mmCIF file of C-alpha atoms in Angstrom:
data_model
loop_
_atom_site.group_PDB
_atom_site.id
_atom_site.type_symbol
_atom_site.label_atom_id
_atom_site.label_comp_id
_atom_site.label_asym_id
_atom_site.label_seq_id
_atom_site.Cartn_x
_atom_site.Cartn_y
_atom_site.Cartn_z
ATOM 1 C CA MET A 22 -158.132 169.292 -124.298
ATOM 2 C CA LYS A 23 -157.883 171.882 -127.065
ATOM 3 C CA VAL A 24 -156.245 171.105 -130.383
ATOM 4 C CA LYS A 25 -153.069 172.873 -131.533
ATOM 5 C CA GLN A 26 -154.124 174.007 -134.804
ATOM 6 C CA VAL A 27 -152.048 173.860 -137.992
ATOM 7 C CA SER A 28 -151.049 177.367 -138.987
ATOM 8 C CA ALA A 29 -149.457 176.316 -142.383
ATOM 9 C CA ILE A 30 -148.231 173.567 -144.626
ATOM 10 C CA LEU A 31 -144.925 174.910 -146.078
ATOM 11 C CA ASN A 32 -143.202 173.606 -149.147
ATOM 12 C CA PRO A 33 -139.233 173.654 -148.963
ATOM 13 C CA PRO A 34 -137.807 176.813 -149.893
ATOM 14 C CA ALA A 35 -135.326 176.940 -152.973
ATOM 15 C CA PRO A 36 -132.187 175.164 -152.133
ATOM 16 C CA HIS A 37 -128.629 176.556 -151.507
ATOM 17 C CA MET A 38 -125.401 174.954 -150.847
ATOM 18 C CA VAL A 39 -123.582 175.143 -147.526
ATOM 19 C CA GLY A 40 -119.813 174.558 -148.288
ATOM 20 C CA ASP A 41 -119.913 171.729 -150.998
ATOM 21 C CA GLY A 42 -121.324 169.000 -148.986
ATOM 22 C CA PHE A 43 -124.770 170.093 -147.886
ATOM 23 C CA ARG A 44 -127.632 171.114 -150.218
ATOM 24 C CA VAL A 45 -130.072 172.713 -147.997
ATOM 25 C CA HIS A 46 -133.556 174.176 -147.871
ATOM 26 C CA ASN A 47 -133.657 176.790 -145.093
ATOM 27 C CA PHE A 48 -137.333 176.690 -143.607
ATOM 28 C CA PHE A 49 -136.372 179.538 -141.220
ATOM 29 C CA PRO A 50 -135.320 182.120 -140.525
ATOM 30 C CA SER A 51 -134.655 183.260 -144.184
ATOM 31 C CA GLY A 52 -137.033 180.862 -146.002
ATOM 32 C CA TYR A 53 -140.106 181.630 -144.009
ATOM 33 C CA LYS A 54 -140.529 184.312 -141.229
ATOM 34 C CA LEU A 55 -141.581 181.861 -138.423
ATOM 35 C CA ASN A 56 -141.214 182.323 -134.876
ATOM 36 C CA MET A 57 -139.739 179.027 -133.863
ATOM 37 C CA SER A 58 -137.716 180.269 -130.739
ATOM 38 C CA PRO A 59 -135.810 178.429 -129.169
ATOM 39 C CA PHE A 60 -134.924 176.989 -132.561
ATOM 40 C CA TYR A 61 -133.345 179.741 -134.608
ATOM 41 C CA MET A 62 -132.617 177.977 -137.969
ATOM 42 C CA LEU A 63 -133.478 175.046 -139.690
ATOM 43 C CA ASP A 64 -131.545 173.796 -142.775
ATOM 44 C CA TYR A 65 -133.193 170.726 -144.402
ATOM 45 C CA ASN A 66 -130.884 168.615 -146.745
ATOM 46 C CA ALA A 67 -133.627 166.742 -148.615
ATOM 47 C CA LYS A 68 -132.465 163.518 -150.295
ATOM 48 C CA ILE A 69 -129.797 164.042 -152.817
ATOM 49 C CA GLU A 70 -127.332 161.516 -154.574
ATOM 50 C CA PHE A 71 -123.805 162.435 -154.253
ATOM 51 C CA SER A 72 -121.256 161.002 -156.679
ATOM 52 C CA ALA A 73 -118.123 159.111 -155.323
ATOM 53 C CA ARG A 74 -115.239 161.259 -154.505
ATOM 54 C CA ASN A 75 -111.791 160.656 -152.693
ATOM 55 C CA GLU A 76 -111.681 164.223 -151.167
ATOM 56 C CA PRO A 77 -114.877 164.441 -148.824
ATOM 57 C CA ARG A 78 -117.298 167.378 -149.499
ATOM 58 C CA GLY A 79 -118.307 169.462 -146.520
ATOM 59 C CA VAL A 80 -117.659 172.728 -144.591
ATOM 60 C CA GLY A 81 -114.418 173.799 -143.545
ATOM 61 C CA VAL A 82 -113.228 175.345 -140.108
ATOM 62 C CA HIS A 83 -115.749 178.130 -139.015
ATOM 63 C CA PRO A 84 -116.648 179.609 -135.497
ATOM 64 C CA HIS A 85 -119.855 179.593 -133.443
ATOM 65 C CA ARG A 86 -120.886 181.426 -130.400
ATOM 66 C CA GLY A 87 -124.068 181.751 -128.451
ATOM 67 C CA PHE A 88 -126.189 178.686 -129.422
ATOM 68 C CA GLU A 89 -126.165 174.977 -130.122
ATOM 69 C CA THR A 90 -125.916 173.055 -133.514
ATOM 70 C CA VAL A 91 -127.708 169.850 -133.939
ATOM 71 C CA THR A 92 -127.242 167.487 -136.823
ATOM 72 C CA ILE A 93 -129.721 164.683 -137.326
ATOM 73 C CA ALA A 94 -128.779 162.062 -140.069
ATOM 74 C CA TYR A 95 -131.304 160.127 -142.103
ATOM 75 C CA HIS A 96 -129.098 158.974 -145.016
ATOM 76 C CA GLY A 97 -125.342 159.253 -145.479
ATOM 77 C CA ALA A 98 -122.642 159.835 -142.772
ATOM 78 C CA VAL A 99 -121.072 163.079 -141.409
ATOM 79 C CA ALA A 100 -117.746 163.448 -139.615
ATOM 80 C CA HIS A 101 -117.192 166.294 -137.154
ATOM 81 C CA HIS A 102 -114.117 167.822 -135.505
ATOM 82 C CA ASP A 103 -114.160 170.705 -133.223
ATOM 83 C CA SER A 104 -111.528 172.844 -131.208
ATOM 84 C CA ALA A 105 -112.473 171.536 -127.827
ATOM 85 C CA GLY A 106 -111.020 168.157 -129.107
ATOM 86 C CA ASN A 107 -114.398 166.501 -129.846
ATOM 87 C CA SER A 108 -114.875 164.243 -132.893
ATOM 88 C CA GLY A 109 -117.457 161.932 -134.139
ATOM 89 C CA ILE A 110 -119.203 160.221 -136.950
ATOM 90 C CA ILE A 111 -122.963 160.130 -137.280
ATOM 91 C CA TYR A 112 -124.767 157.516 -139.353
ATOM 92 C CA PRO A 113 -128.501 157.394 -140.219
ATOM 93 C CA GLY A 114 -130.258 157.655 -137.077
ATOM 94 C CA ASP A 115 -127.561 159.246 -135.072
ATOM 95 C CA VAL A 116 -127.524 162.797 -133.499
ATOM 96 C CA GLN A 117 -124.676 165.145 -133.039
ATOM 97 C CA TRP A 118 -125.637 168.023 -130.263
ATOM 98 C CA MET A 119 -122.725 170.583 -130.125
ATOM 99 C CA THR A 120 -123.065 173.380 -127.490
ATOM 100 C CA ALA A 121 -120.942 176.224 -129.011
ATOM 101 C CA ALA A 122 -121.860 178.482 -125.990
ATOM 102 C CA LYS A 123 -118.861 180.898 -125.280
ATOM 103 C CA GLY A 124 -117.062 179.882 -128.629
ATOM 104 C CA ILE A 125 -115.929 176.929 -130.694
ATOM 105 C CA LEU A 126 -114.419 176.307 -134.128
ATOM 106 C CA HIS A 127 -115.560 173.306 -136.050
ATOM 107 C CA LYS A 128 -115.703 171.585 -139.440
ATOM 108 C CA GLU A 129 -118.126 168.874 -140.648
ATOM 109 C CA TYR A 130 -117.789 166.872 -143.848
ATOM 110 C CA HIS A 131 -118.906 163.583 -145.463
ATOM 111 C CA GLU A 132 -117.453 160.599 -143.794
ATOM 112 C CA GLU A 133 -114.413 159.295 -145.856
ATOM 113 C CA ASN A 134 -115.905 155.760 -146.596
ATOM 114 C CA PHE A 135 -119.285 157.395 -147.529
ATOM 115 C CA SER A 136 -117.410 159.947 -149.721
ATOM 116 C CA LYS A 137 -115.629 157.314 -151.582
ATOM 117 C CA LYS A 138 -118.664 155.338 -152.458
ATOM 118 C CA GLY A 139 -121.185 157.970 -152.911
ATOM 119 C CA GLY A 140 -124.775 157.580 -152.381
ATOM 120 C CA LEU A 141 -128.066 159.019 -150.894
ATOM 121 C CA PHE A 142 -127.521 161.749 -148.388
ATOM 122 C CA GLN A 143 -130.303 163.480 -146.121
ATOM 123 C CA MET A 144 -129.885 165.475 -143.029
ATOM 124 C CA VAL A 145 -131.185 168.186 -140.862
ATOM 125 C CA GLN A 146 -129.284 170.804 -139.130
ATOM 126 C CA LEU A 147 -130.906 173.035 -136.462
ATOM 127 C CA TRP A 148 -129.393 175.979 -134.469
ATOM 128 C CA VAL A 149 -130.959 176.071 -131.043
ATOM 129 C CA ASN A 150 -130.625 179.377 -129.219
ATOM 130 C CA LEU A 151 -129.171 179.622 -125.666
ATOM 131 C CA PRO A 152 -130.720 181.802 -122.902
ATOM 132 C CA ALA A 153 -128.472 184.656 -122.147
ATOM 133 C CA GLN A 154 -127.289 183.224 -118.855
ATOM 134 C CA PHE A 155 -125.835 180.140 -120.707
ATOM 135 C CA LYS A 156 -124.348 181.960 -124.029
ATOM 136 C CA MET A 157 -120.979 182.211 -122.401
ATOM 137 C CA SER A 158 -120.797 178.917 -120.773
ATOM 138 C CA THR A 159 -118.266 175.866 -121.526
ATOM 139 C CA PRO A 160 -118.784 174.403 -124.974
ATOM 140 C CA LYS A 161 -119.691 170.671 -124.851
ATOM 141 C CA TYR A 162 -120.570 167.918 -127.318
ATOM 142 C CA GLN A 163 -123.288 165.147 -127.202
ATOM 143 C CA GLY A 164 -122.930 162.544 -129.840
ATOM 144 C CA VAL A 165 -125.759 159.945 -129.662
ATOM 145 C CA LYS A 166 -126.159 156.661 -131.649
ATOM 146 C CA GLN A 167 -129.477 155.694 -132.648
ATOM 147 C CA SER A 168 -129.345 152.450 -130.620
ATOM 148 C CA ASP A 169 -128.803 154.582 -127.571
ATOM 149 C CA ILE A 170 -131.772 156.886 -128.136
ATOM 150 C CA LYS A 171 -134.761 156.232 -125.867
ATOM 151 C CA LYS A 172 -137.730 154.663 -127.858
ATOM 152 C CA TYR A 173 -141.425 154.760 -127.259
ATOM 153 C CA ASP A 174 -143.314 151.751 -128.824
ATOM 154 C CA LEU A 175 -146.472 152.671 -130.486
ATOM 155 C CA SER A 176 -149.254 150.042 -129.949
ATOM 156 C CA GLU A 177 -150.394 147.480 -132.389
ATOM 157 C CA ASN A 178 -147.099 147.533 -134.331
ATOM 158 C CA GLY A 179 -147.709 151.186 -135.308
ATOM 159 C CA GLY A 180 -143.911 152.181 -135.136
ATOM 160 C CA ILE A 181 -141.711 153.761 -132.670
ATOM 161 C CA ILE A 182 -140.866 157.464 -131.431
ATOM 162 C CA GLU A 183 -137.235 158.127 -130.856
ATOM 163 C CA VAL A 184 -136.908 160.726 -128.159
ATOM 164 C CA ILE A 185 -133.882 162.841 -128.792
ATOM 165 C CA ALA A 186 -134.621 165.421 -126.206
ATOM 166 C CA GLY A 187 -137.494 165.919 -123.988
ATOM 167 C CA ASN A 188 -140.056 163.475 -122.711
ATOM 168 C CA TYR A 189 -142.701 161.440 -124.575
ATOM 169 C CA LYS A 190 -145.113 159.716 -122.262
ATOM 170 C CA GLY A 191 -142.335 158.690 -119.919
ATOM 171 C CA ALA A 192 -139.610 157.959 -122.503
ATOM 172 C CA LYS A 193 -136.920 160.572 -121.811
ATOM 173 C CA GLY A 194 -134.269 161.684 -124.167
ATOM 174 C CA CYS A 195 -130.652 161.419 -123.102
ATOM 175 C CA ILE A 196 -129.771 164.830 -124.639
ATOM 176 C CA SER A 197 -129.440 167.686 -121.881
ATOM 177 C CA THR A 198 -130.756 171.046 -122.862
ATOM 178 C CA PHE A 199 -130.749 174.510 -121.541
ATOM 179 C CA SER A 200 -134.392 175.310 -121.941
ATOM 180 C CA PRO A 201 -137.521 173.081 -122.358
ATOM 181 C CA ILE A 202 -137.128 171.414 -125.826
ATOM 182 C CA GLU A 203 -138.808 168.331 -127.304
ATOM 183 C CA VAL A 204 -137.225 166.689 -130.398
ATOM 184 C CA TYR A 205 -138.481 163.468 -131.683
ATOM 185 C CA ASN A 206 -137.900 161.163 -134.833
ATOM 186 C CA VAL A 207 -141.469 159.532 -135.373
ATOM 187 C CA ARG A 208 -141.195 156.508 -137.404
ATOM 188 C CA VAL A 209 -144.744 155.498 -137.940
ATOM 189 C CA ASN A 210 -146.353 152.784 -140.059
ATOM 190 C CA GLU A 211 -149.137 153.114 -142.670
ATOM 191 C CA GLY A 212 -152.449 153.649 -141.006
ATOM 192 C CA ALA A 213 -151.122 153.988 -137.388
ATOM 193 C CA LYS A 214 -152.038 157.009 -135.324
ATOM 194 C CA THR A 215 -150.392 158.653 -132.393
ATOM 195 C CA ASP A 216 -150.858 162.003 -130.489
ATOM 196 C CA PHE A 217 -148.593 164.641 -128.971
ATOM 197 C CA ASN A 218 -149.260 167.238 -126.160
ATOM 198 C CA PHE A 219 -147.085 170.332 -125.847
ATOM 199 C CA PRO A 220 -147.933 173.560 -123.893
ATOM 200 C CA ALA A 221 -149.972 176.236 -125.921
ATOM 201 C CA ASN A 222 -147.069 178.692 -125.765
ATOM 202 C CA PHE A 223 -144.367 176.109 -127.269
ATOM 203 C CA ASN A 224 -143.418 176.817 -130.805
ATOM 204 C CA THR A 225 -143.975 173.709 -132.820
ATOM 205 C CA ALA A 226 -143.362 172.103 -136.256
ATOM 206 C CA PHE A 227 -143.188 168.808 -138.050
ATOM 207 C CA ILE A 228 -140.908 168.019 -140.799
ATOM 208 C CA VAL A 229 -141.997 165.075 -143.184
ATOM 209 C CA ILE A 230 -138.683 163.418 -143.834
ATOM 210 C CA GLU A 231 -140.316 160.483 -145.434
ATOM 211 C CA GLY A 232 -143.796 159.529 -146.543
ATOM 212 C CA SER A 233 -146.956 161.456 -145.968
ATOM 213 C CA ILE A 234 -149.259 162.171 -142.776
ATOM 214 C CA LYS A 235 -152.539 163.771 -141.813
ATOM 215 C CA VAL A 236 -152.727 166.049 -138.820
ATOM 216 C CA ASN A 237 -155.648 166.686 -136.711
ATOM 217 C CA GLY A 238 -157.752 164.674 -139.075
ATOM 218 C CA THR A 239 -157.816 167.460 -141.755
ATOM 219 C CA SER A 240 -154.384 168.676 -142.852
ATOM 220 C CA THR A 241 -152.104 166.505 -144.955
ATOM 221 C CA ALA A 242 -148.356 166.879 -145.535
ATOM 222 C CA LYS A 243 -146.012 165.036 -147.624
ATOM 223 C CA THR A 244 -142.183 164.491 -147.923
ATOM 224 C CA ASP A 245 -140.116 167.566 -147.636
ATOM 225 C CA GLN A 246 -142.981 169.689 -146.090
ATOM 226 C CA MET A 247 -143.097 171.343 -142.850
ATOM 227 C CA VAL A 248 -146.381 171.587 -140.832
ATOM 228 C CA HIS A 249 -146.282 174.753 -138.601
ATOM 229 C CA PHE A 250 -148.592 175.046 -135.748
ATOM 230 C CA GLN A 251 -150.420 178.016 -133.978
ATOM 231 C CA ASN A 252 -149.665 178.780 -130.285
ATOM 232 C CA ASP A 253 -153.349 178.010 -129.445
ATOM 233 C CA GLY A 254 -153.834 174.588 -128.001
ATOM 234 C CA GLU A 255 -151.942 171.628 -126.749
ATOM 235 C CA ASN A 256 -153.028 168.337 -128.401
ATOM 236 C CA ILE A 257 -151.959 167.198 -132.012
ATOM 237 C CA ASP A 258 -152.981 164.012 -133.688
ATOM 238 C CA LEU A 259 -150.989 162.358 -136.412
ATOM 239 C CA GLU A 260 -152.108 159.615 -138.787
ATOM 240 C CA ALA A 261 -149.455 158.033 -141.224
ATOM 241 C CA LEU A 262 -151.049 157.822 -144.752
ATOM 242 C CA GLU A 263 -148.072 155.529 -145.468
ATOM 243 C CA ASN A 264 -145.006 154.457 -143.777
ATOM 244 C CA SER A 265 -143.518 157.858 -142.755
ATOM 245 C CA VAL A 266 -140.721 159.524 -140.820
ATOM 246 C CA VAL A 267 -141.579 162.744 -139.200
ATOM 247 C CA LEU A 268 -139.042 165.118 -137.147
ATOM 248 C CA VAL A 269 -141.093 166.666 -134.359
ATOM 249 C CA LEU A 270 -139.953 169.926 -132.815
ATOM 250 C CA SER A 271 -141.509 171.782 -129.977
ATOM 251 C CA GLY A 272 -139.776 174.250 -127.541
ATOM 252 C CA GLU A 273 -140.556 176.948 -124.985
ATOM 253 C CA PRO A 274 -139.710 180.353 -126.527
ATOM 254 C CA ILE A 275 -136.764 182.353 -125.125
ATOM 255 C CA ASN A 276 -138.202 185.788 -124.850
ATOM 256 C CA GLU A 277 -134.996 187.703 -125.079
ATOM 257 C CA PRO A 278 -133.446 190.093 -127.821
ATOM 258 C CA ILE A 279 -131.651 188.560 -130.419
ATOM 259 C CA ALA A 280 -128.559 189.900 -132.299
ATOM 260 C CA SER A 281 -127.192 187.631 -135.096
ATOM 261 C CA TYR A 282 -124.378 187.963 -137.438
ATOM 262 C CA GLY A 283 -123.087 185.028 -139.557
ATOM 263 C CA PRO A 284 -122.053 182.289 -137.112
ATOM 264 C CA PHE A 285 -122.696 184.248 -133.953
ATOM 265 C CA LEU A 286 -126.061 184.535 -132.043
ATOM 266 C CA MET A 287 -126.169 186.867 -129.133
ATOM 267 C CA ASN A 288 -128.438 189.364 -127.314
ATOM 268 C CA THR A 289 -126.930 192.727 -128.157
ATOM 269 C CA ALA A 290 -124.770 194.454 -130.875
ATOM 270 C CA GLU A 291 -122.079 194.847 -128.376
ATOM 271 C CA GLU A 292 -121.937 191.099 -127.751
ATOM 272 C CA LEU A 293 -121.613 190.519 -131.459
ATOM 273 C CA GLN A 294 -118.681 192.807 -131.824
ATOM 274 C CA GLN A 295 -117.014 191.098 -128.810
ATOM 275 C CA ALA A 296 -117.536 187.679 -130.341
ATOM 276 C CA MET A 297 -115.893 188.881 -133.611
ATOM 277 C CA THR A 298 -112.952 190.411 -131.649
ATOM 278 C CA ASP A 299 -112.583 187.273 -129.508
ATOM 279 C CA TYR A 300 -112.593 185.078 -132.606
ATOM 280 C CA ASN A 301 -109.927 187.347 -134.507
ATOM 281 C CA GLU A 302 -107.643 187.114 -131.403
ATOM 282 C CA GLY A 303 -107.889 183.246 -131.495
ATOM 283 C CA LYS A 304 -109.961 182.931 -128.322
ATOM 284 C CA PHE A 305 -112.068 180.173 -129.939
ATOM 285 C CA GLY A 306 -109.214 177.714 -129.928
ATOM 286 C CA TYR A 307 -107.448 176.164 -132.810
ATOM 287 C CA LEU A 308 -108.418 173.643 -135.445
ATOM 288 C CA GLU A 309 -106.717 172.735 -138.648
#
């Protein structure tokens, strides 16, 4: 089976603040010009210590249309509310998968108790594009606790693979998606090896959340780096050089036009204009 070759080992771009609660490195689309469809954006909040504060930091009410927001927690806790009536708190290992689709308002901020104590904070937020036929579907929310995520045990106490979305060797993720997507948290122990198999045309990347790894026997990557792959093979080998956590992303590209503006991700300029009109007319609901 042909190896999916590494295209680049990427350092995290310079950070910026999203609201006052998320200090993120934008790997794409602004940090690096990568084709990662169906993943449109990846903001990586590398480890940072937040001081204690009574008023929780975060991002106030804002709209989305045409895609999904995915938040994966590693340290700290994030609370969420949206105009469809969904709310939840994600703790380390948990995942929040919100389908904005035809339009939603939401806000996300540090969970109250975490905010009052302060501490280590580390998160990933993804924007996952929706195929045109689903962009105006009904919004939905999938909140998944780590304990409910399907796990695949690696042999010889090598670690576990948490299948958030997709299917790893028969372990199927509980998140439903609108196009073929594989999202795993790989928690692998020092010296252990594992492998992955994705179609050649799937856009694929690893983000090293913790530790350091060797990929395909040659390329090494350490904490906070991204491994980006070429679209030229199927098989990837991973070896942990120390106890490591790796976020694995792979998905079938959505080969449709993209028109984006701020919090809207559509196919045409006319659809973007309509999104702004609908938002201004209050059609995304209400949220304090």
